[in-house]
Tab-separated table of C-alpha atoms and ligand atoms in Angstrom:
chain	number	residue	atom	x	y	z
H	1	MET	CA	0.000	0.000	0.000
H	2	ALA	CA	1.853	3.071	-1.131
H	3	GLY	CA	0.817	6.690	-1.293
H	4	LEU	CA	-1.783	6.731	1.450
H	5	SER	CA	0.339	9.115	3.499
H	6	ASN	CA	-0.212	11.893	0.946
H	7	LEU	CA	-4.021	11.792	0.987
H	8	THR	CA	-6.308	14.381	2.505
H	9	LEU	CA	-8.538	13.418	5.423
H	10	HIS	CA	-11.679	13.428	3.297
H	11	GLU	CA	-10.050	11.259	0.604
H	12	THR	CA	-8.884	8.921	3.337
H	13	ALA	CA	-12.351	8.731	4.870
H	14	ASP	CA	-13.829	7.928	1.440
H	15	ARG	CA	-11.311	5.160	0.807
H	16	LEU	CA	-11.885	3.672	4.221
H	17	ALA	CA	-15.648	3.776	3.716
H	18	ARG	CA	-15.327	2.051	0.338
H	19	GLY	CA	-13.088	-0.599	1.850
H	20	GLU	CA	-10.160	0.324	-0.419
H	21	CYS	CA	-7.789	0.496	2.510
H	22	THR	CA	-7.825	-0.087	6.242
H	23	SER	CA	-6.758	2.089	9.124
H	24	GLU	CA	-3.966	-0.354	9.768
H	25	ASP	CA	-2.675	0.225	6.198
H	26	LEU	CA	-2.782	3.948	6.871
H	27	VAL	CA	-0.795	3.758	10.077
H	28	ARG	CA	1.745	1.425	8.453
H	29	ASP	CA	2.167	3.775	5.476
H	30	LEU	CA	2.616	6.785	7.711
H	31	VAL	CA	5.112	4.991	9.927
H	32	ALA	CA	7.050	3.949	6.809
H	33	ALA	CA	7.054	7.560	5.584
H	34	ILE	CA	8.263	8.748	8.984
H	35	GLU	CA	11.024	6.120	9.040
H	36	GLN	CA	12.087	7.064	5.557
H	37	ARG	CA	11.995	10.860	5.856
H	38	ASP	CA	11.915	12.054	9.420
H	39	GLY	CA	15.650	11.614	9.838
H	40	LYS	CA	15.945	14.525	7.391
H	41	VAL	CA	12.919	16.575	8.407
H	42	GLY	CA	12.731	16.104	12.184
H	43	ALA	CA	8.996	16.799	12.423
H	44	TYR	CA	8.246	14.334	15.219
H	45	VAL	CA	9.573	14.134	18.751
H	46	TRP	CA	7.722	10.902	19.566
H	47	VAL	CA	5.830	8.322	17.522
H	48	ASN	CA	3.246	5.978	18.931
H	49	VAL	CA	3.649	2.953	16.632
H	50	GLU	CA	2.338	-0.027	18.607
H	51	ASP	CA	-0.570	1.739	20.276
H	52	ALA	CA	-1.579	3.474	17.020
H	53	LEU	CA	-1.584	0.125	15.228
H	54	ALA	CA	-3.699	-1.453	17.961
H	55	ARG	CA	-6.214	1.392	17.817
H	56	ALA	CA	-6.278	1.282	14.037
H	57	ARG	CA	-7.145	-2.427	14.154
H	58	GLU	CA	-9.935	-1.672	16.649
H	59	ALA	CA	-11.232	0.989	14.278
H	60	ASP	CA	-11.127	-1.443	11.351
H	61	ALA	CA	-13.173	-3.931	13.349
H	62	ALA	CA	-15.652	-1.214	14.351
H	63	ARG	CA	-16.034	-0.160	10.698
H	64	LEU	CA	-16.855	-3.724	9.715
H	65	GLY	CA	-19.473	-3.596	12.449
H	66	GLY	CA	-21.116	-0.571	10.818
H	67	ASP	CA	-19.423	2.300	12.701
H	68	ARG	CA	-19.509	5.324	10.338
H	69	ARG	CA	-17.906	8.091	12.434
H	70	PRO	CA	-16.129	10.545	10.101
H	71	LEU	CA	-12.669	10.264	11.676
H	72	LEU	CA	-12.849	6.577	12.564
H	73	GLY	CA	-9.340	5.123	12.426
H	74	ILE	CA	-7.771	8.253	10.940
H	75	PRO	CA	-4.303	9.030	12.356
H	76	LEU	CA	-3.435	12.609	13.346
H	77	ALA	CA	-0.227	14.264	14.552
H	78	VAL	CA	-0.369	16.557	17.572
H	79	LYS	CA	1.847	19.467	18.584
H	80	ASP	CA	3.742	18.557	21.732
H	81	VAL	CA	1.879	21.189	23.796
H	82	LEU	CA	-1.519	19.439	23.877
H	83	ASN	CA	-2.233	16.724	26.406
H	84	VAL	CA	-3.051	13.286	25.005
H	85	LYS	CA	-3.633	10.673	27.684
H	86	ASP	CA	-0.627	8.395	28.277
H	87	GLN	CA	1.584	10.270	25.797
H	88	PRO	CA	4.557	12.497	26.613
H	89	CYS	CA	3.953	16.262	26.582
H	90	ALA	CA	7.270	18.091	26.814
H	91	CYS	CA	6.246	21.356	25.086
H	92	GLY	CA	9.676	21.434	23.438
H	93	SER	CA	11.238	21.993	26.862
H	94	ARG	CA	13.850	20.305	29.035
H	95	ILE	CA	11.763	21.155	32.078
H	96	LEU	CA	8.981	18.766	31.009
H	97	LYS	CA	11.175	15.955	29.753
H	98	GLY	CA	9.685	12.683	30.875
H	99	TYR	CA	6.260	14.152	31.680
H	100	VAL	CA	3.376	11.904	30.606
H	101	SER	CA	-0.154	13.333	30.297
H	102	PRO	CA	-2.694	11.806	32.663
H	103	TYR	CA	-5.663	13.050	30.595
H	104	ASP	CA	-6.887	14.204	27.171
H	105	ALA	CA	-7.288	17.869	26.277
H	106	THR	CA	-10.910	18.589	25.322
H	107	ALA	CA	-9.989	19.104	21.654
H	108	ILE	CA	-8.272	15.705	21.691
H	109	ALA	CA	-11.171	14.039	23.507
H	110	ARG	CA	-13.602	15.371	20.888
H	111	LEU	CA	-11.477	14.072	18.016
H	112	ARG	CA	-11.144	10.765	19.813
H	113	GLU	CA	-14.946	10.594	20.111
H	114	GLN	CA	-15.050	10.876	16.319
H	115	GLY	CA	-12.652	7.938	16.104
H	116	ALA	CA	-9.296	9.663	15.510
H	117	VAL	CA	-6.027	7.902	16.370
H	118	PHE	CA	-3.113	9.917	17.773
H	119	LEU	CA	-0.009	8.872	15.898
H	120	GLY	CA	2.664	11.060	17.414
H	121	ARG	CA	3.921	14.333	18.827
H	122	THR	CA	5.404	17.082	16.705
H	123	ASN	CA	8.281	19.421	17.490
H	124	MET	CA	7.718	23.046	18.471
H	125	ASP	CA	9.394	26.118	19.898
H	126	GLU	CA	9.656	25.751	23.650
H	127	PHE	CA	6.252	26.557	25.190
H	128	ALA	CA	5.191	27.839	21.741
H	129	MET	CA	7.497	30.854	21.956
H	130	GLY	CA	9.073	31.446	18.582
H	131	SER	CA	8.587	31.557	14.839
H	132	THR	CA	11.045	28.901	13.625
H	133	THR	CA	10.979	25.814	15.915
H	134	GLU	CA	14.667	26.585	16.596
H	135	ASN	CA	13.812	27.175	20.262
H	136	SER	CA	13.077	23.496	20.886
H	137	ALA	CA	15.101	21.510	23.404
H	138	LEU	CA	14.120	18.333	21.535
H	139	GLY	CA	15.887	18.808	18.208
H	140	VAL	CA	15.883	20.617	14.884
H	141	THR	CA	12.962	20.602	12.421
H	142	ARG	CA	13.683	21.405	8.790
H	143	ASN	CA	11.469	22.820	6.081
H	144	PRO	CA	10.585	19.958	3.689
H	145	TRP	CA	10.820	22.355	0.712
H	146	ASP	CA	14.413	23.272	1.551
H	147	LEU	CA	16.118	21.401	4.357
H	148	ALA	CA	18.452	24.342	5.040
H	149	ARG	CA	15.473	26.488	5.990
H	150	VAL	CA	13.168	26.772	9.012
H	151	PRO	CA	9.667	25.271	8.856
H	152	GLY	CA	8.280	28.271	10.751
H	153	GLY	CA	6.936	28.082	14.252
H	154	SER	CA	5.990	27.569	16.784
H	155	SER	CA	3.963	24.666	15.278
H	156	GLY	CA	6.828	23.888	12.875
H	157	GLY	CA	6.801	20.128	13.445
H	158	SER	CA	3.098	19.884	12.608
H	159	ALA	CA	3.498	21.893	9.389
H	160	ALA	CA	6.595	19.946	8.339
H	161	ALA	CA	4.896	16.591	9.029
H	162	VAL	CA	1.920	17.489	6.824
H	163	ALA	CA	4.106	18.937	4.054
H	164	ALA	CA	6.505	15.961	4.086
H	165	GLY	CA	3.762	13.338	3.806
H	166	GLU	CA	4.455	12.156	7.355
H	167	ALA	CA	0.971	13.070	8.631
H	168	LEU	CA	-2.413	13.410	6.932
H	169	ALA	CA	-3.178	16.375	9.162
H	170	ALA	CA	-1.981	17.795	12.450
H	171	LEU	CA	-2.988	20.064	15.286
H	172	GLY	CA	-1.138	23.251	16.113
H	173	THR	CA	-1.712	26.193	18.409
H	174	ASP	CA	-1.766	29.848	17.483
H	175	THR	CA	-1.056	32.606	20.005
H	176	GLY	CA	0.399	35.102	17.551
H	177	GLY	CA	0.540	33.175	14.288
H	178	SER	CA	1.916	29.750	15.180
H	179	VAL	CA	-0.586	27.838	13.059
H	180	ARG	CA	-0.804	30.242	10.101
H	181	GLN	CA	2.891	31.144	9.787
H	182	PRO	CA	4.343	27.590	9.623
H	183	ALA	CA	1.453	26.615	7.318
H	184	SER	CA	2.539	29.457	5.037
H	185	PHE	CA	6.246	28.469	5.203
H	186	CYS	CA	5.499	24.788	4.507
H	187	GLY	CA	2.686	25.117	1.953
H	188	CYS	CA	-0.210	23.718	3.956
H	189	VAL	CA	-3.526	25.053	5.194
H	190	GLY	CA	-3.661	26.437	8.745
H	191	LEU	CA	-6.710	27.717	10.607
H	192	LYS	CA	-6.724	29.857	13.733
H	193	PRO	CA	-10.250	29.761	15.143
H	194	SER	CA	-11.819	32.754	16.883
H	195	TYR	CA	-10.990	33.183	20.552
H	196	GLY	CA	-13.511	31.016	22.409
H	197	ARG	CA	-14.396	28.735	19.481
H	198	VAL	CA	-12.247	25.763	20.615
H	199	SER	CA	-11.700	24.775	24.231
H	200	ARG	CA	-8.139	25.093	25.525
H	201	PHE	CA	-8.658	22.704	28.421
H	202	GLY	CA	-5.561	20.496	28.329
H	203	LEU	CA	-3.516	22.922	26.237
H	204	THR	CA	-0.383	23.984	28.096
H	205	ALA	CA	-0.967	27.743	28.349
H	206	TYR	CA	1.392	30.285	26.824
H	207	ALA	CA	-0.713	33.485	26.755
H	208	SER	CA	-4.234	32.664	27.853
H	209	SER	CA	-6.011	35.660	26.321
H	210	LEU	CA	-4.542	34.814	22.887
H	211	ASP	CA	-4.089	31.013	22.617
H	212	GLN	CA	-6.225	28.937	20.242
H	213	ILE	CA	-5.902	25.379	18.928
H	214	GLY	CA	-6.168	24.980	15.156
H	215	PRO	CA	-5.955	22.374	12.384
H	216	MET	CA	-3.053	22.149	9.913
H	217	THR	CA	-4.133	20.249	6.832
H	218	ARG	CA	-3.634	19.591	3.107
H	219	ASP	CA	-6.773	21.432	2.074
H	220	VAL	CA	-9.550	23.665	3.313
H	221	ARG	CA	-12.177	20.917	3.455
H	222	ASP	CA	-9.980	19.038	5.929
H	223	ALA	CA	-9.566	22.149	8.075
H	224	ALA	CA	-13.369	22.500	8.161
H	225	MET	CA	-13.706	18.845	9.122
H	226	LEU	CA	-11.299	19.070	12.080
H	227	LEU	CA	-12.697	22.388	13.280
H	228	GLN	CA	-16.180	20.862	13.192
H	229	ALA	CA	-15.062	18.079	15.500
H	230	MET	CA	-13.267	20.364	17.987
H	231	ALA	CA	-15.448	23.496	18.141
H	232	GLY	CA	-18.017	24.409	20.758
H	233	ARG	CA	-18.527	25.296	24.381
H	234	ASP	CA	-16.696	23.296	27.021
H	235	PRO	CA	-17.583	23.808	30.684
H	236	ARG	CA	-13.920	23.142	31.514
H	237	ASP	CA	-12.714	26.247	29.629
H	238	SER	CA	-14.706	29.260	30.786
H	239	SER	CA	-13.459	31.298	27.814
H	240	SER	CA	-15.122	28.907	25.351
H	241	VAL	CA	-18.368	30.363	24.085
H	242	GLU	CA	-21.911	29.011	23.812
H	243	ILE	CA	-22.388	30.092	20.187
H	244	PRO	CA	-23.854	27.321	18.000
H	245	VAL	CA	-21.338	25.618	15.705
H	246	PRO	CA	-22.526	25.792	12.084
H	247	ASP	CA	-22.003	23.023	9.541
H	248	TYR	CA	-18.689	24.261	8.136
H	249	SER	CA	-18.521	21.971	5.124
H	250	ALA	CA	-21.949	23.222	4.046
H	251	SER	CA	-20.408	26.706	3.610
H	252	LEU	CA	-17.882	25.483	1.010
H	253	ARG	CA	-18.755	26.582	-2.517
H	254	ASN	CA	-16.892	27.067	-5.751
H	255	ASP	CA	-17.582	30.760	-6.208
H	256	LEU	CA	-17.320	33.995	-4.244
H	257	ASN	CA	-20.441	35.640	-5.615
H	258	GLY	CA	-21.838	38.187	-3.196
H	259	MET	CA	-18.702	38.186	-0.999
H	260	LYS	CA	-17.141	41.514	-0.115
H	261	LEU	CA	-13.435	41.318	0.693
H	262	GLY	CA	-11.282	43.995	2.313
H	263	LEU	CA	-7.694	44.863	1.473
H	264	PRO	CA	-6.023	46.676	4.371
H	265	ARG	CA	-3.660	49.415	3.283
H	266	GLU	CA	-1.394	48.747	6.296
H	267	TYR	CA	-0.721	45.146	5.234
H	268	PHE	CA	0.628	45.976	1.810
H	269	ILE	CA	3.730	47.848	2.863
H	270	ALA	CA	7.384	48.308	2.030
H	271	GLY	CA	9.443	45.578	3.638
H	272	THR	CA	7.336	42.737	2.325
H	273	ASP	CA	9.245	40.484	-0.044
H	274	PRO	CA	8.199	41.431	-3.612
H	275	GLU	CA	7.535	37.795	-4.529
H	276	VAL	CA	5.247	37.392	-1.519
H	277	GLU	CA	3.403	40.539	-2.483
H	278	ARG	CA	3.111	39.388	-6.102
H	279	ALA	CA	1.641	36.017	-5.069
H	280	VAL	CA	-0.876	37.632	-2.711
H	281	ARG	CA	-1.918	40.211	-5.321
H	282	ALA	CA	-2.413	37.432	-7.863
H	283	ALA	CA	-4.609	35.625	-5.316
H	284	VAL	CA	-6.661	38.812	-4.935
H	285	GLU	CA	-7.230	38.861	-8.696
H	286	GLN	CA	-8.208	35.209	-8.624
H	287	CYS	CA	-10.803	35.924	-5.924
H	288	ARG	CA	-12.130	38.784	-8.022
H	289	ALA	CA	-12.489	36.405	-10.968
H	290	LEU	CA	-14.444	34.063	-8.676
H	291	GLY	CA	-16.996	36.795	-8.072
H	292	ALA	CA	-15.746	38.662	-4.991
H	293	GLU	CA	-16.026	42.406	-4.744
H	294	PHE	CA	-13.092	44.274	-3.172
H	295	VAL	CA	-12.963	47.297	-0.910
H	296	GLU	CA	-9.910	49.091	0.358
H	297	ILE	CA	-9.927	49.301	4.146
H	298	SER	CA	-7.707	50.715	6.871
H	299	LEU	CA	-6.571	49.097	10.105
H	300	PRO	CA	-4.776	52.170	11.426
H	301	HIS	CA	-3.364	50.719	14.660
H	302	THR	CA	-1.446	47.933	12.884
H	303	PRO	CA	1.957	49.616	13.445
H	304	TYR	CA	1.533	49.128	17.229
H	305	ALA	CA	0.562	45.463	17.027
H	306	ILE	CA	3.987	43.857	17.513
H	307	ALA	CA	4.826	45.926	20.586
H	308	THR	CA	1.358	45.338	22.034
H	309	TYR	CA	1.520	41.611	21.404
H	310	TYR	CA	4.967	41.176	22.941
H	311	VAL	CA	3.878	43.024	26.102
H	312	VAL	CA	0.597	41.123	26.535
H	313	ALA	CA	1.984	37.708	25.557
H	314	THR	CA	5.082	37.910	27.751
H	315	ALA	CA	3.083	39.239	30.723
H	316	GLU	CA	0.707	36.286	30.521
H	317	ALA	CA	3.554	33.845	29.888
H	318	SER	CA	5.414	34.996	32.987
H	319	ALA	CA	2.341	34.121	35.062
H	320	ASN	CA	1.492	30.873	33.238
H	321	LEU	CA	5.018	29.500	33.439
H	322	ALA	CA	5.264	30.088	37.186
H	323	ARG	CA	3.824	26.586	37.653
H	324	PHE	CA	6.987	24.951	36.327
H	325	ASP	CA	9.060	25.049	39.474
H	326	GLY	CA	10.176	21.470	40.033
H	327	VAL	CA	7.390	20.682	42.502
H	328	ARG	CA	4.684	19.066	40.404
H	329	TYR	CA	5.770	18.629	36.813
H	330	GLY	CA	8.791	17.283	35.014
H	331	ALA	CA	12.396	17.838	35.963
H	332	ARG	CA	13.728	19.000	39.324
H	333	VAL	CA	17.191	20.163	40.353
H	334	GLU	CA	17.548	19.775	44.120
H	335	GLY	CA	18.576	22.790	46.183
H	336	GLU	CA	19.292	23.729	49.771
H	337	ASP	CA	15.762	24.920	50.385
H	338	PRO	CA	12.598	25.277	48.248
H	339	ILE	CA	13.517	28.726	46.896
H	340	ASP	CA	16.959	27.484	45.899
H	341	MET	CA	15.342	24.418	44.269
H	342	TYR	CA	12.884	26.561	42.236
H	343	GLY	CA	15.722	28.762	40.999
H	344	LYS	CA	17.990	25.890	40.040
H	345	THR	CA	15.187	23.943	38.373
H	346	ARG	CA	14.065	26.907	36.274
H	347	ALA	CA	17.624	27.942	35.410
H	348	ALA	CA	18.388	24.450	34.133
H	349	GLY	CA	14.960	23.670	32.665
H	350	PHE	CA	14.074	26.709	30.539
H	351	GLY	CA	15.843	27.779	27.353
H	352	ARG	CA	17.057	31.291	26.518
H	353	GLU	CA	13.962	32.559	24.715
H	354	VAL	CA	11.608	31.388	27.451
H	355	LYS	CA	13.791	33.061	30.077
H	356	ARG	CA	13.899	36.257	28.024
H	357	ARG	CA	10.102	36.319	27.890
H	358	ILE	CA	9.620	35.547	31.572
H	359	ILE	CA	11.953	38.439	32.389
H	360	LEU	CA	10.190	40.793	29.944
H	361	GLY	CA	6.764	39.738	31.181
H	362	THR	CA	7.706	40.115	34.827
H	363	TYR	CA	9.110	43.560	34.076
H	364	VAL	CA	6.007	44.894	32.276
H	365	LEU	CA	3.813	43.701	35.151
H	366	SER	CA	6.014	45.029	37.939
H	367	SER	CA	4.890	47.895	40.104
H	368	GLY	CA	5.913	51.208	38.618
H	369	TYR	CA	5.925	49.816	35.074
H	370	TYR	CA	2.518	48.166	34.936
H	371	ASP	CA	0.681	51.346	33.868
H	372	ALA	CA	3.320	52.372	31.370
H	373	TYR	CA	3.508	48.998	29.607
H	374	TYR	CA	0.854	46.449	30.432
H	375	LEU	CA	-2.092	48.794	30.901
H	376	ARG	CA	-1.115	50.821	27.855
H	377	ALA	CA	-0.825	47.641	25.790
H	378	GLN	CA	-4.322	46.598	26.875
H	379	LYS	CA	-5.662	49.945	25.702
H	380	VAL	CA	-3.966	49.650	22.329
H	381	ARG	CA	-5.334	46.120	22.057
H	382	THR	CA	-8.834	47.560	22.373
H	383	LEU	CA	-8.048	49.994	19.547
H	384	ILE	CA	-6.802	47.145	17.347
H	385	ARG	CA	-9.978	45.181	18.016
H	386	GLY	CA	-11.970	48.306	17.163
H	387	ASP	CA	-10.129	48.624	13.829
H	388	PHE	CA	-11.362	45.153	12.844
H	389	GLU	CA	-14.903	45.767	14.077
H	390	LYS	CA	-15.116	48.843	11.883
H	391	ALA	CA	-13.589	47.042	8.917
H	392	PHE	CA	-15.923	44.057	9.187
H	393	ALA	CA	-18.929	46.368	9.143
H	394	GLY	CA	-18.104	46.752	5.447
H	395	CYS	CA	-16.714	43.374	4.376
H	396	ASP	CA	-17.071	39.628	4.965
H	397	ALA	CA	-13.359	38.822	5.128
H	398	ILE	CA	-9.959	40.484	4.739
H	399	LEU	CA	-7.098	39.301	2.523
H	400	THR	CA	-3.441	39.874	3.471
H	401	PRO	CA	-0.059	38.147	3.309
H	402	VAL	CA	0.582	35.726	6.218
H	403	VAL	CA	4.262	36.593	6.649
H	404	PRO	CA	6.365	39.313	4.979
H	405	THR	CA	8.904	36.736	3.720
H	406	PRO	CA	9.156	33.098	2.676
H	407	ALA	CA	10.988	30.671	4.990
H	408	TYR	CA	14.480	31.856	5.882
H	409	ARG	CA	17.636	29.895	6.655
H	410	ILE	CA	18.106	27.988	9.877
H	411	GLY	CA	20.177	30.236	12.136
H	412	GLU	CA	19.509	33.373	10.087
H	413	LYS	CA	17.496	35.150	12.776
H	414	ALA	CA	18.278	32.917	15.745
H	415	ASP	CA	20.478	35.533	17.439
H	416	ASP	CA	18.265	38.477	16.590
H	417	PRO	CA	14.972	38.025	18.443
H	418	LEU	CA	13.675	41.453	17.470
H	419	GLN	CA	14.007	40.680	13.759
H	420	MET	CA	12.159	37.462	14.348
H	421	TYR	CA	9.366	39.218	16.284
H	422	LEU	CA	8.887	41.666	13.391
H	423	GLY	CA	7.993	38.761	11.098
H	424	ASP	CA	4.809	38.300	13.157
H	425	ILE	CA	3.354	41.662	12.053
H	426	PHE	CA	0.522	40.245	9.899
H	427	THR	CA	-0.529	37.439	12.265
H	428	VAL	CA	-0.558	38.818	15.832
H	429	THR	CA	-3.410	41.243	15.141
H	430	ALA	CA	-5.969	38.423	14.738
H	431	ASN	CA	-5.048	37.055	18.166
H	432	LEU	CA	-5.174	40.498	19.783
H	433	ALA	CA	-8.618	41.076	18.250
H	434	GLY	CA	-9.926	37.545	18.917
H	435	ILE	CA	-10.950	37.045	15.279
H	436	CYS	CA	-10.364	34.003	13.051
H	437	GLY	CA	-7.755	33.560	10.325
H	438	LEU	CA	-6.824	31.052	7.655
H	439	SER	CA	-3.586	30.511	5.742
H	440	VAL	CA	-3.928	28.950	2.289
H	441	PRO	CA	-1.084	28.229	-0.195
H	442	CYS	CA	-1.039	30.909	-2.910
H	443	GLY	CA	2.210	30.432	-4.786
H	444	PHE	CA	5.951	29.998	-4.545
H	445	ALA	CA	8.803	32.433	-4.211
H	446	GLY	CA	11.665	32.034	-6.697
H	447	ALA	CA	13.643	29.325	-4.938
H	448	GLY	CA	10.583	27.061	-4.653
H	449	LEU	CA	9.444	28.237	-1.227
H	450	PRO	CA	5.708	28.267	-0.469
H	451	VAL	CA	3.824	31.508	0.107
H	452	GLY	CA	0.535	31.756	2.010
H	453	LEU	CA	-2.522	33.942	1.622
H	454	GLN	CA	-4.123	35.048	4.886
H	455	ILE	CA	-7.905	35.308	5.070
H	456	LEU	CA	-9.177	37.015	8.218
H	457	GLY	CA	-12.806	36.845	9.305
H	458	PRO	CA	-15.012	38.331	12.017
H	459	ALA	CA	-15.171	36.519	15.366
H	460	PHE	CA	-17.199	33.303	15.076
H	461	LYS	CA	-17.472	33.608	11.315
H	462	GLU	CA	-15.112	30.768	10.416
H	463	GLU	CA	-17.583	29.850	7.677
H	464	ASN	CA	-16.663	33.090	5.850
H	465	ILE	CA	-12.942	32.401	5.716
H	466	LEU	CA	-13.442	28.728	4.915
H	467	ARG	CA	-15.674	29.681	2.026
H	468	VAL	CA	-13.133	32.156	0.607
H	469	GLY	CA	-10.231	29.765	1.178
H	470	TYR	CA	-12.040	26.860	-0.408
H	471	ALA	CA	-13.195	28.681	-3.538
H	472	TYR	CA	-9.712	30.118	-4.037
H	473	GLU	CA	-7.933	26.829	-3.379
H	474	GLN	CA	-10.208	24.808	-5.660
H	475	SER	CA	-9.515	27.201	-8.523
H	476	THR	CA	-5.716	26.864	-8.129
H	477	GLU	CA	-3.216	24.027	-7.830
H	478	TRP	CA	-0.754	25.413	-5.286
H	479	HIS	CA	-2.013	23.144	-2.514
H	480	LEU	CA	-1.417	20.036	-4.638
H	481	ARG	CA	2.342	20.488	-5.021
H	482	LYS	CA	4.631	18.330	-2.935
H	483	PRO	CA	8.239	18.837	-1.911
H	484	ASN	CA	10.791	16.421	-3.341
H	485	LEU	CA	12.384	14.565	-0.446
H	486	GLU	CA	13.714	11.618	-2.392
H	487	SER	CA	17.236	12.847	-3.153
P	501	LIG	N1	5.941	33.908	16.996
P	501	LIG	C1	5.031	34.333	18.010
P	501	LIG	C2	5.695	34.264	19.353
P	501	LIG	O1	6.807	33.928	19.396
P	501	LIG	C3	3.771	33.502	17.977
P	501	LIG	C4	3.909	32.211	18.677
P	501	LIG	C5	2.610	31.449	18.768
P	501	LIG	O2	1.630	31.755	18.088
P	501	LIG	N2	2.608	30.480	19.652
P	501	LIG	O3	5.129	34.538	20.360
């Protein structure tokens, strides 16, 4: 059985339903692909071969017994920040090495209820802090399109696994772009749901007012399918919202008739790579040809978004990461007394970027600086949200680039955190505003590096961005290209 590892989820489900393959075949094909390629790519930090095979065989038996659940026996890869019962969850960090999850995150439990099998854990920047996956304590992940380049981050392992044919689909998390940006760098589809759409119970928190879990897939239909399974109110995450979940696949159509799309002046700026801009502008024309009407809009507070994000995110991170002190979770370095033990454990357990952010976050929250930094950032955040509210009064979705550049070289920005932060300019605004966003492949820059189109939608209007993404994707072939990993 060859080639199953490059299918989409919906193709896989169809083949399984028609009896053309079994879940066991699928797991075996994926494991073979991982064995063949992951030495080069480094997408996974842990693979669950025996248990995945056992669960696949159970699913095959259930299917023969008439079980028709949409994800029955379909293997998924999961970013190493989400708890899956009895699997490791190191969050890319030394401090959680050896930690095994005692429970399923709600998003995982919901996928499991639909029959999904959890094949393995993907690499990430430590505690989801980064844009390249270089901040992982568990190894290097390479971009399948060019192994000298970063896959993006922080969900770089998930994006690389999907792009390399080592996973049918994966889960990532997006606090400031970590689903959309690696999807853009690796040529897959990435969806950041609206704040409150998917429960974060069981997601190791980075910045709680920004974090969302999202699917990373080969096409838009698959993203709709996974969102459908995960979305909805969960009493265990009080920020999840009681808004009914629509039938997302029903919103997928082949045209954009009647859709009004906004182009924000502030997102088409000097500093964006000309090839990225060209690809995004061509995508705009394609959407026009599909029937969309365009309006120019303004999101005037965009220039403040990076500073605002890095104050809010680090402040929340400094509080969230206080729990890793050697008492309950993961590694401990003994000390003379508890305070000494906390200090030694955290000094040895956290990497440089995480320490930098804890220090920054502690600083902006400290007395005397709180008003100048944290409170001010919260006020600017309100202005950014207001920009989007005004814009969405006049359009159904907004088109922008995902990242100003294609994937850069491993090491290129590793010693220049500020340069790396600036690359988040087009993605952090959606998290600050709580709206939803989708990254869809829209072309390649000269050297064969994927470029993504970002489609932003109003809060709880995922159906809008899925519709735009689907119509665009189905009228192009960018999402069908595969990297060559044979040589
Ligand atoms: N690159 C951003 C950061 O480092 C976003 C990360 C994320 O979305 N988890 O914070």
